[in-house]
Amino acid sequence: MKPRLSQPIASLLLRRVFKWVILCIVLFSSLQAYLNYRAIERNFDMTIRDVANTHLPMLSLAIWDIELEAIQKQISLLTKNTNIAYVVIKASTGQQFVGGNGGNARADEHLTFDIPAPDGKGSRVGTMELMVDRSVLRQELMRSFLIVLTEVILLSVFIFAAVYTILRRDLERPMRQLADFVNNLQANKIATRLELDLGPRHVYNEIDLVVDGFRTMQDRLQKHIEHQDALVSERTVQLQQAMDRLKKLSITDVLTGCYNRLFFHERMPGEMHRAIRYERDLSVVFCDIDYFKSVNDQHGHGVGDDVLIAFVESLQRELRAEIDWLVRYGGEEFLIVLPETPLPAAIEAAERMRVNVERDLKVTLPDGQRLNVTASFGVAERVADDTIETLVQRADQCLYLSKSLGRNQIQPASGSTSQEVDTL
């Protein structure tokens, strides 16, 4: 089952970005709030002072001329300003004029201004004390802070949305495509080229570096696999050749090149089974080189080996390709298996072999003389109650009879007519 992705890379990066953005928002908002506070407070104080300085000349004239209505009018104008809660005018003559609501302002929130005399000689005609309503200032500060906070939040949301969209499009989606490609890649399709859908405006970046690296790995793996396949094929051929050679060595006589006795015991049961099952003829010929022991004793084993090699070559000239087969059964004893061959045909084949040996097999001795060689043969055909052992034994008995009757002749197993034997 495909594992569930617990934390996509886009979400992970977004969370990390979120922490830093929040920190930056807090710092920026605090700094902005502080600067706004200072600016609003400074503007507030400047506004109060400008208002006061605007009314001081008119108050100066009204107090100098003792125009009470004019003084009250100026007080009314001052209290219309929302930043001024309470006004107290104290004349030098001891008179005091009050306007506004003094209960809404704290005692420490007031400003005192000297009212200069209209003659401009530096004297004063009284003082003006303004009780300032700081709630307006706080409301302005709160409004300014909310505006800043709203702007920062909207900007942050926009940044988050943009970052999230970019991360999903340019990072998470390509990485998912890469992961899906790797998960679905089969061993027999390692050369399938990795292609990612990166959009028409994509520019080369780190994702492309990963893709290029993966493609390079694919190419190297493919070359390695091809090399290993070629190497395996080569080793397989070499191993098969070695096994064939080993098999051939295990079933072949090293000196003469014909089959050995081990191969006879492997193949002969199959020949017997086919002959019995399909009621086919099967004959064997047992042959032996005459006086071979004296050849080794008089001329050495080297000459004896030459005689064996020449003898096998002479016999093989009379064998049917892919049908008959020759086995070195003992030292100078050979067994010829003739499938699909009745006894008369086997006798004829044995006679041709005997004639070839007598006529053509001549080995040159070291002194230049030529050694003539003859052979004796025993022939037997499979009968109903024969086994491999009894069939070979009857052919061997016939061979023994040939040798006992003078050698260089053929003796068939019992069952042949006297006429057939006489014709030999």
mmCIF file of C-alpha atoms in Angstrom, residues 111-410:
data_model
loop_
_atom_site.group_PDB
_atom_site.id
_atom_site.type_symbol
_atom_site.label_atom_id
_atom_site.label_comp_id
_atom_site.label_asym_id
_atom_site.label_seq_id
_atom_site.Cartn_x
_atom_site.Cartn_y
_atom_site.Cartn_z
ATOM 1 C CA LEU A 111 -1.951 72.996 29.151
ATOM 2 C CA THR A 112 -1.407 76.522 30.457
ATOM 3 C CA PHE A 113 -0.772 79.512 28.168
ATOM 4 C CA ASP A 114 0.046 83.135 29.088
ATOM 5 C CA ILE A 115 -2.234 85.753 27.526
ATOM 6 C CA PRO A 116 0.035 88.651 26.448
ATOM 7 C CA ALA A 117 -0.992 92.275 26.675
ATOM 8 C CA PRO A 118 -2.062 93.824 23.348
ATOM 9 C CA ASP A 119 0.495 96.631 23.688
ATOM 10 C CA GLY A 120 3.311 94.144 23.052
ATOM 11 C CA LYS A 121 5.460 95.287 25.984
ATOM 12 C CA GLY A 122 5.915 91.777 27.385
ATOM 13 C CA SER A 123 3.358 92.025 30.143
ATOM 14 C CA ARG A 124 0.412 89.654 30.356
ATOM 15 C CA VAL A 125 -3.275 90.154 31.065
ATOM 16 C CA GLY A 126 -4.029 86.652 32.250
ATOM 17 C CA THR A 127 -3.626 82.931 31.651
ATOM 18 C CA MET A 128 -5.508 80.321 29.668
ATOM 19 C CA GLU A 129 -5.667 76.739 30.954
ATOM 20 C CA LEU A 130 -6.888 74.034 28.594
ATOM 21 C CA MET A 131 -8.058 70.667 29.832
ATOM 22 C CA VAL A 132 -7.243 68.203 27.001
ATOM 23 C CA ASP A 133 -9.493 65.213 26.223
ATOM 24 C CA ARG A 134 -7.013 62.364 25.548
ATOM 25 C CA SER A 135 -9.772 59.904 24.592
ATOM 26 C CA VAL A 136 -9.792 61.409 21.126
ATOM 27 C CA LEU A 137 -6.067 60.768 20.932
ATOM 28 C CA ARG A 138 -6.549 57.165 22.034
ATOM 29 C CA GLN A 139 -9.301 56.634 19.518
ATOM 30 C CA GLU A 140 -7.079 57.981 16.775
ATOM 31 C CA LEU A 141 -4.270 55.731 17.900
ATOM 32 C CA MET A 142 -6.588 52.715 17.930
ATOM 33 C CA ARG A 143 -7.935 53.536 14.513
ATOM 34 C CA SER A 144 -4.448 53.941 13.125
ATOM 35 C CA PHE A 145 -3.346 50.660 14.714
ATOM 36 C CA LEU A 146 -6.347 48.813 13.282
ATOM 37 C CA ILE A 147 -5.632 50.207 9.845
ATOM 38 C CA VAL A 148 -1.997 49.090 10.062
ATOM 39 C CA LEU A 149 -2.988 45.673 11.411
ATOM 40 C CA THR A 150 -5.562 45.195 8.664
ATOM 41 C CA GLU A 151 -3.036 46.144 5.995
ATOM 42 C CA VAL A 152 -0.433 43.778 7.433
ATOM 43 C CA ILE A 153 -2.931 40.906 7.719
ATOM 44 C CA LEU A 154 -4.156 41.398 4.157
ATOM 45 C CA LEU A 155 -0.588 41.600 2.925
ATOM 46 C CA SER A 156 0.344 38.456 4.878
ATOM 47 C CA VAL A 157 -2.629 36.524 3.525
ATOM 48 C CA PHE A 158 -1.697 37.555 0.014
ATOM 49 C CA ILE A 159 1.937 36.563 0.593
ATOM 50 C CA PHE A 160 0.901 33.205 2.074
ATOM 51 C CA ALA A 161 -1.457 32.495 -0.796
ATOM 52 C CA ALA A 162 1.187 33.426 -3.359
ATOM 53 C CA VAL A 163 3.908 31.394 -1.619
ATOM 54 C CA TYR A 164 1.610 28.393 -1.213
ATOM 55 C CA THR A 165 0.556 28.518 -4.864
ATOM 56 C CA ILE A 166 4.146 28.873 -6.049
ATOM 57 C CA LEU A 167 5.372 26.055 -3.794
ATOM 58 C CA ARG A 168 2.630 23.694 -4.967
ATOM 59 C CA ARG A 169 3.146 24.552 -8.610
ATOM 60 C CA ASP A 170 6.929 24.780 -8.762
ATOM 61 C CA LEU A 171 7.983 22.372 -6.008
ATOM 62 C CA GLU A 172 5.349 20.002 -4.641
ATOM 63 C CA ARG A 173 3.745 19.061 -7.958
ATOM 64 C CA PRO A 174 7.067 18.270 -9.709
ATOM 65 C CA MET A 175 8.242 16.300 -6.659
ATOM 66 C CA ARG A 176 5.004 14.295 -6.648
ATOM 67 C CA GLN A 177 5.422 13.593 -10.362
ATOM 68 C CA LEU A 178 8.973 12.446 -9.713
ATOM 69 C CA ALA A 179 7.861 10.231 -6.803
ATOM 70 C CA ASP A 180 5.028 8.697 -8.858
ATOM 71 C CA PHE A 181 7.409 8.041 -11.746
ATOM 72 C CA VAL A 182 9.923 6.304 -9.465
ATOM 73 C CA ASN A 183 7.211 4.248 -7.709
ATOM 74 C CA ASN A 184 5.728 3.065 -11.006
ATOM 75 C CA LEU A 185 9.058 2.444 -12.729
ATOM 76 C CA GLN A 186 9.497 -1.232 -13.592
ATOM 77 C CA ALA A 187 12.847 -2.998 -13.652
ATOM 78 C CA ASN A 188 12.397 -3.928 -17.322
ATOM 79 C CA LYS A 189 11.556 -0.289 -18.203
ATOM 80 C CA ILE A 190 14.488 1.420 -16.503
ATOM 81 C CA ALA A 191 15.274 3.270 -19.740
ATOM 82 C CA THR A 192 11.867 5.039 -19.753
ATOM 83 C CA ARG A 193 12.696 8.740 -19.902
ATOM 84 C CA LEU A 194 11.593 10.903 -16.980
ATOM 85 C CA GLU A 195 9.391 13.790 -18.170
ATOM 86 C CA LEU A 196 7.810 16.302 -15.776
ATOM 87 C CA ASP A 197 4.957 18.713 -16.583
ATOM 88 C CA LEU A 198 6.600 21.978 -15.477
ATOM 89 C CA GLY A 199 4.486 24.448 -17.411
ATOM 90 C CA PRO A 200 5.214 26.573 -20.489
ATOM 91 C CA ARG A 201 6.982 29.395 -18.591
ATOM 92 C CA HIS A 202 9.232 27.148 -16.577
ATOM 93 C CA VAL A 203 12.860 28.185 -16.230
ATOM 94 C CA TYR A 204 15.767 25.910 -15.388
ATOM 95 C CA ASN A 205 16.088 25.473 -11.615
ATOM 96 C CA GLU A 206 16.996 22.947 -8.916
ATOM 97 C CA ILE A 207 14.106 20.645 -9.930
ATOM 98 C CA ASP A 208 15.736 20.322 -13.332
ATOM 99 C CA LEU A 209 19.025 19.472 -11.623
ATOM 100 C CA VAL A 210 17.267 16.602 -9.844
ATOM 101 C CA VAL A 211 15.649 15.464 -13.115
ATOM 102 C CA ASP A 212 18.980 15.636 -14.961
ATOM 103 C CA GLY A 213 20.646 13.695 -12.158
ATOM 104 C CA PHE A 214 17.938 11.034 -12.279
ATOM 105 C CA ARG A 215 18.234 10.760 -16.064
ATOM 106 C CA THR A 216 21.998 10.405 -15.755
ATOM 107 C CA MET A 217 21.454 7.651 -13.208
ATOM 108 C CA GLN A 218 18.993 5.952 -15.590
ATOM 109 C CA ASP A 219 21.513 6.094 -18.445
ATOM 110 C CA ARG A 220 24.261 4.656 -16.264
ATOM 111 C CA LEU A 221 21.980 1.930 -14.921
ATOM 112 C CA GLN A 222 20.868 1.065 -18.445
ATOM 113 C CA LYS A 223 24.477 0.847 -19.652
ATOM 114 C CA HIS A 224 25.374 -1.205 -16.596
ATOM 115 C CA ILE A 225 22.434 -3.545 -17.184
ATOM 116 C CA GLU A 226 23.316 -3.888 -20.870
ATOM 117 C CA HIS A 227 26.904 -4.575 -19.919
ATOM 118 C CA GLN A 228 25.792 -7.122 -17.327
ATOM 119 C CA ASP A 229 23.409 -8.727 -19.826
ATOM 120 C CA ALA A 230 26.186 -8.992 -22.369
ATOM 121 C CA LEU A 231 28.516 -10.304 -19.697
ATOM 122 C CA VAL A 232 25.921 -12.822 -18.517
ATOM 123 C CA SER A 233 25.283 -13.919 -22.107
ATOM 124 C CA GLU A 234 28.993 -14.274 -22.699
ATOM 125 C CA ARG A 235 29.463 -16.166 -19.441
ATOM 126 C CA THR A 236 26.448 -18.340 -20.265
ATOM 127 C CA VAL A 237 27.891 -19.231 -23.638
ATOM 128 C CA GLN A 238 31.274 -19.913 -22.071
ATOM 129 C CA LEU A 239 29.652 -21.977 -19.333
ATOM 130 C CA GLN A 240 27.595 -23.902 -21.860
ATOM 131 C CA GLN A 241 30.690 -24.512 -23.952
ATOM 132 C CA ALA A 242 32.584 -25.619 -20.871
ATOM 133 C CA MET A 243 29.716 -27.897 -19.863
ATOM 134 C CA ASP A 244 29.553 -29.284 -23.388
ATOM 135 C CA ARG A 245 33.280 -29.927 -23.307
ATOM 136 C CA LEU A 246 33.001 -31.451 -19.865
ATOM 137 C CA LYS A 247 30.047 -33.543 -20.984
ATOM 138 C CA LYS A 248 31.960 -34.635 -24.051
ATOM 139 C CA LEU A 249 35.007 -35.471 -21.943
ATOM 140 C CA SER A 250 32.846 -37.443 -19.534
ATOM 141 C CA ILE A 251 31.306 -39.559 -22.301
ATOM 142 C CA THR A 252 34.194 -39.685 -24.779
ATOM 143 C CA ASP A 253 37.294 -41.795 -24.842
ATOM 144 C CA VAL A 254 40.221 -39.382 -24.737
ATOM 145 C CA LEU A 255 42.479 -41.422 -27.040
ATOM 146 C CA THR A 256 40.167 -42.537 -29.818
ATOM 147 C CA GLY A 257 37.387 -39.937 -29.647
ATOM 148 C CA CYS A 258 34.587 -42.501 -29.625
ATOM 149 C CA TYR A 259 32.094 -42.908 -26.778
ATOM 150 C CA ASN A 260 33.184 -44.530 -23.514
ATOM 151 C CA ARG A 261 31.531 -47.170 -21.389
ATOM 152 C CA LEU A 262 29.819 -44.569 -19.164
ATOM 153 C CA PHE A 263 27.970 -43.166 -22.166
ATOM 154 C CA PHE A 264 26.976 -46.694 -23.176
ATOM 155 C CA HIS A 265 25.224 -47.247 -19.852
ATOM 156 C CA GLU A 266 23.463 -43.863 -20.209
ATOM 157 C CA ARG A 267 22.234 -44.274 -23.780
ATOM 158 C CA MET A 268 21.697 -47.993 -24.185
ATOM 159 C CA PRO A 269 18.573 -48.165 -21.931
ATOM 160 C CA GLY A 270 16.874 -45.674 -24.262
ATOM 161 C CA GLU A 271 17.769 -47.727 -27.325
ATOM 162 C CA MET A 272 16.416 -50.877 -25.672
ATOM 163 C CA HIS A 273 13.215 -49.090 -24.608
ATOM 164 C CA ARG A 274 12.519 -47.798 -28.133
ATOM 165 C CA ALA A 275 13.217 -51.208 -29.690
ATOM 166 C CA ILE A 276 10.887 -52.943 -27.248
ATOM 167 C CA ARG A 277 8.100 -50.318 -27.362
ATOM 168 C CA TYR A 278 7.979 -49.944 -31.150
ATOM 169 C CA GLU A 279 9.087 -53.549 -31.918
ATOM 170 C CA ARG A 280 12.106 -52.367 -33.862
ATOM 171 C CA ASP A 281 15.282 -54.306 -34.683
ATOM 172 C CA LEU A 282 18.399 -53.690 -32.588
ATOM 173 C CA SER A 283 21.794 -55.334 -33.030
ATOM 174 C CA VAL A 284 25.192 -54.971 -31.410
ATOM 175 C CA VAL A 285 28.656 -55.862 -32.665
ATOM 176 C CA PHE A 286 31.460 -56.726 -30.269
ATOM 177 C CA CYS A 287 34.934 -56.474 -31.845
ATOM 178 C CA ASP A 288 38.503 -56.911 -30.680
ATOM 179 C CA ILE A 289 41.898 -56.219 -32.294
ATOM 180 C CA ASP A 290 43.740 -59.470 -32.865
ATOM 181 C CA TYR A 291 46.994 -59.933 -30.945
ATOM 182 C CA PHE A 292 46.875 -56.387 -29.604
ATOM 183 C CA LYS A 293 48.828 -57.331 -26.457
ATOM 184 C CA SER A 294 51.770 -58.494 -28.572
ATOM 185 C CA VAL A 295 51.686 -55.169 -30.445
ATOM 186 C CA ASN A 296 52.159 -53.287 -27.159
ATOM 187 C CA ASP A 297 54.780 -55.748 -25.953
ATOM 188 C CA GLN A 298 56.846 -55.746 -29.169
ATOM 189 C CA HIS A 299 56.451 -52.178 -30.427
ATOM 190 C CA GLY A 300 55.454 -50.150 -27.359
ATOM 191 C CA HIS A 301 52.303 -48.432 -26.200
ATOM 192 C CA GLY A 302 52.805 -45.556 -28.603
ATOM 193 C CA VAL A 303 52.355 -47.866 -31.556
ATOM 194 C CA GLY A 304 49.477 -49.517 -29.712
ATOM 195 C CA ASP A 305 47.763 -46.128 -29.375
ATOM 196 C CA ASP A 306 48.245 -45.483 -33.110
ATOM 197 C CA VAL A 307 46.676 -48.854 -33.863
ATOM 198 C CA LEU A 308 43.651 -48.037 -31.667
ATOM 199 C CA ILE A 309 43.146 -44.654 -33.335
ATOM 200 C CA ALA A 310 43.420 -46.104 -36.841
ATOM 201 C CA PHE A 311 41.105 -48.979 -35.891
ATOM 202 C CA VAL A 312 38.364 -46.593 -34.677
ATOM 203 C CA GLU A 313 38.662 -44.487 -37.837
ATOM 204 C CA SER A 314 38.288 -47.628 -39.947
ATOM 205 C CA LEU A 315 35.153 -48.717 -38.046
ATOM 206 C CA GLN A 316 33.507 -45.297 -38.163
ATOM 207 C CA ARG A 317 33.636 -45.214 -41.957
ATOM 208 C CA GLU A 318 30.945 -47.898 -42.003
ATOM 209 C CA LEU A 319 28.638 -46.314 -39.400
ATOM 210 C CA ARG A 320 25.460 -44.445 -40.313
ATOM 211 C CA ALA A 321 25.603 -40.822 -39.165
ATOM 212 C CA GLU A 322 23.319 -39.930 -36.239
ATOM 213 C CA ILE A 323 22.105 -43.565 -36.045
ATOM 214 C CA ASP A 324 24.914 -46.015 -35.286
ATOM 215 C CA TRP A 325 27.370 -45.330 -32.496
ATOM 216 C CA LEU A 326 30.694 -46.769 -31.355
ATOM 217 C CA VAL A 327 31.857 -47.390 -27.775
ATOM 218 C CA ARG A 328 35.285 -48.280 -26.433
ATOM 219 C CA TYR A 329 34.198 -51.013 -24.065
ATOM 220 C CA GLY A 330 37.605 -52.097 -22.780
ATOM 221 C CA GLY A 331 41.291 -51.792 -23.674
ATOM 222 C CA GLU A 332 41.133 -53.016 -27.291
ATOM 223 C CA GLU A 333 37.458 -54.076 -27.168
ATOM 224 C CA PHE A 334 34.839 -52.001 -28.938
ATOM 225 C CA LEU A 335 31.066 -52.249 -29.040
ATOM 226 C CA ILE A 336 29.024 -51.028 -31.992
ATOM 227 C CA VAL A 337 25.286 -50.339 -31.478
ATOM 228 C CA LEU A 338 23.163 -50.603 -34.641
ATOM 229 C CA PRO A 339 19.567 -49.375 -34.093
ATOM 230 C CA GLU A 340 16.906 -50.322 -36.678
ATOM 231 C CA THR A 341 19.207 -53.129 -37.875
ATOM 232 C CA PRO A 342 18.302 -56.843 -38.076
ATOM 233 C CA LEU A 343 20.934 -59.537 -37.684
ATOM 234 C CA PRO A 344 21.679 -60.095 -41.417
ATOM 235 C CA ALA A 345 22.294 -56.369 -41.970
ATOM 236 C CA ALA A 346 24.425 -56.244 -38.830
ATOM 237 C CA ILE A 347 26.510 -59.168 -40.102
ATOM 238 C CA GLU A 348 27.019 -57.394 -43.441
ATOM 239 C CA ALA A 349 28.104 -54.203 -41.683
ATOM 240 C CA ALA A 350 30.515 -56.166 -39.465
ATOM 241 C CA GLU A 351 31.961 -57.897 -42.510
ATOM 242 C CA ARG A 352 32.622 -54.576 -44.224
ATOM 243 C CA MET A 353 34.393 -53.391 -41.097
ATOM 244 C CA ARG A 354 36.489 -56.568 -40.921
ATOM 245 C CA VAL A 355 37.514 -56.205 -44.578
ATOM 246 C CA ASN A 356 38.408 -52.537 -44.127
ATOM 247 C CA VAL A 357 40.616 -53.370 -41.157
ATOM 248 C CA GLU A 358 42.366 -56.224 -42.886
ATOM 249 C CA ARG A 359 42.861 -54.312 -46.102
ATOM 250 C CA ASP A 360 43.441 -50.712 -45.086
ATOM 251 C CA LEU A 361 44.653 -50.617 -41.486
ATOM 252 C CA LYS A 362 48.431 -50.503 -41.761
ATOM 253 C CA VAL A 363 50.467 -48.688 -39.135
ATOM 254 C CA THR A 364 54.014 -47.506 -39.928
ATOM 255 C CA LEU A 365 56.542 -48.581 -37.298
ATOM 256 C CA PRO A 366 59.512 -46.435 -36.174
ATOM 257 C CA ASP A 367 61.862 -48.521 -38.349
ATOM 258 C CA GLY A 368 59.774 -47.836 -41.437
ATOM 259 C CA GLN A 369 58.059 -51.193 -41.637
ATOM 260 C CA ARG A 370 54.263 -51.411 -41.851
ATOM 261 C CA LEU A 371 52.231 -53.341 -39.318
ATOM 262 C CA ASN A 372 49.160 -55.147 -40.579
ATOM 263 C CA VAL A 373 46.244 -55.510 -38.159
ATOM 264 C CA THR A 374 43.137 -57.707 -38.186
ATOM 265 C CA ALA A 375 40.074 -57.882 -35.908
ATOM 266 C CA SER A 376 37.498 -60.408 -34.734
ATOM 267 C CA PHE A 377 33.766 -59.690 -34.481
ATOM 268 C CA GLY A 378 30.748 -61.069 -32.623
ATOM 269 C CA VAL A 379 27.236 -60.043 -33.667
ATOM 270 C CA ALA A 380 23.979 -60.383 -31.711
ATOM 271 C CA GLU A 381 20.398 -59.224 -32.340
ATOM 272 C CA ARG A 382 17.945 -58.394 -29.575
ATOM 273 C CA VAL A 383 15.406 -61.112 -28.874
ATOM 274 C CA ALA A 384 12.213 -60.938 -26.835
ATOM 275 C CA ASP A 385 13.632 -61.820 -23.437
ATOM 276 C CA ASP A 386 16.918 -59.892 -23.841
ATOM 277 C CA THR A 387 18.217 -57.311 -21.422
ATOM 278 C CA ILE A 388 21.159 -55.044 -22.042
ATOM 279 C CA GLU A 389 23.423 -57.406 -20.148
ATOM 280 C CA THR A 390 22.250 -60.550 -21.967
ATOM 281 C CA LEU A 391 22.444 -58.883 -25.378
ATOM 282 C CA VAL A 392 26.009 -57.691 -24.786
ATOM 283 C CA GLN A 393 26.937 -61.064 -23.250
ATOM 284 C CA ARG A 394 25.748 -62.953 -26.333
ATOM 285 C CA ALA A 395 27.744 -60.652 -28.606
ATOM 286 C CA ASP A 396 30.779 -61.103 -26.354
ATOM 287 C CA GLN A 397 30.390 -64.882 -26.534
ATOM 288 C CA CYS A 398 30.310 -64.673 -30.315
ATOM 289 C CA LEU A 399 33.489 -62.575 -30.237
ATOM 290 C CA TYR A 400 35.152 -65.170 -28.043
ATOM 291 C CA LEU A 401 34.111 -67.858 -30.534
ATOM 292 C CA SER A 402 35.628 -65.829 -33.398
ATOM 293 C CA LYS A 403 38.921 -65.597 -31.602
ATOM 294 C CA SER A 404 38.921 -69.244 -30.633
ATOM 295 C CA LEU A 405 38.268 -70.295 -34.249
ATOM 296 C CA GLY A 406 41.285 -68.436 -35.609
ATOM 297 C CA ARG A 407 40.488 -64.695 -35.406
ATOM 298 C CA ASN A 408 39.886 -62.242 -38.298
ATOM 299 C CA GLN A 409 36.301 -63.467 -38.702
ATOM 300 C CA ILE A 410 32.688 -62.829 -37.711
#
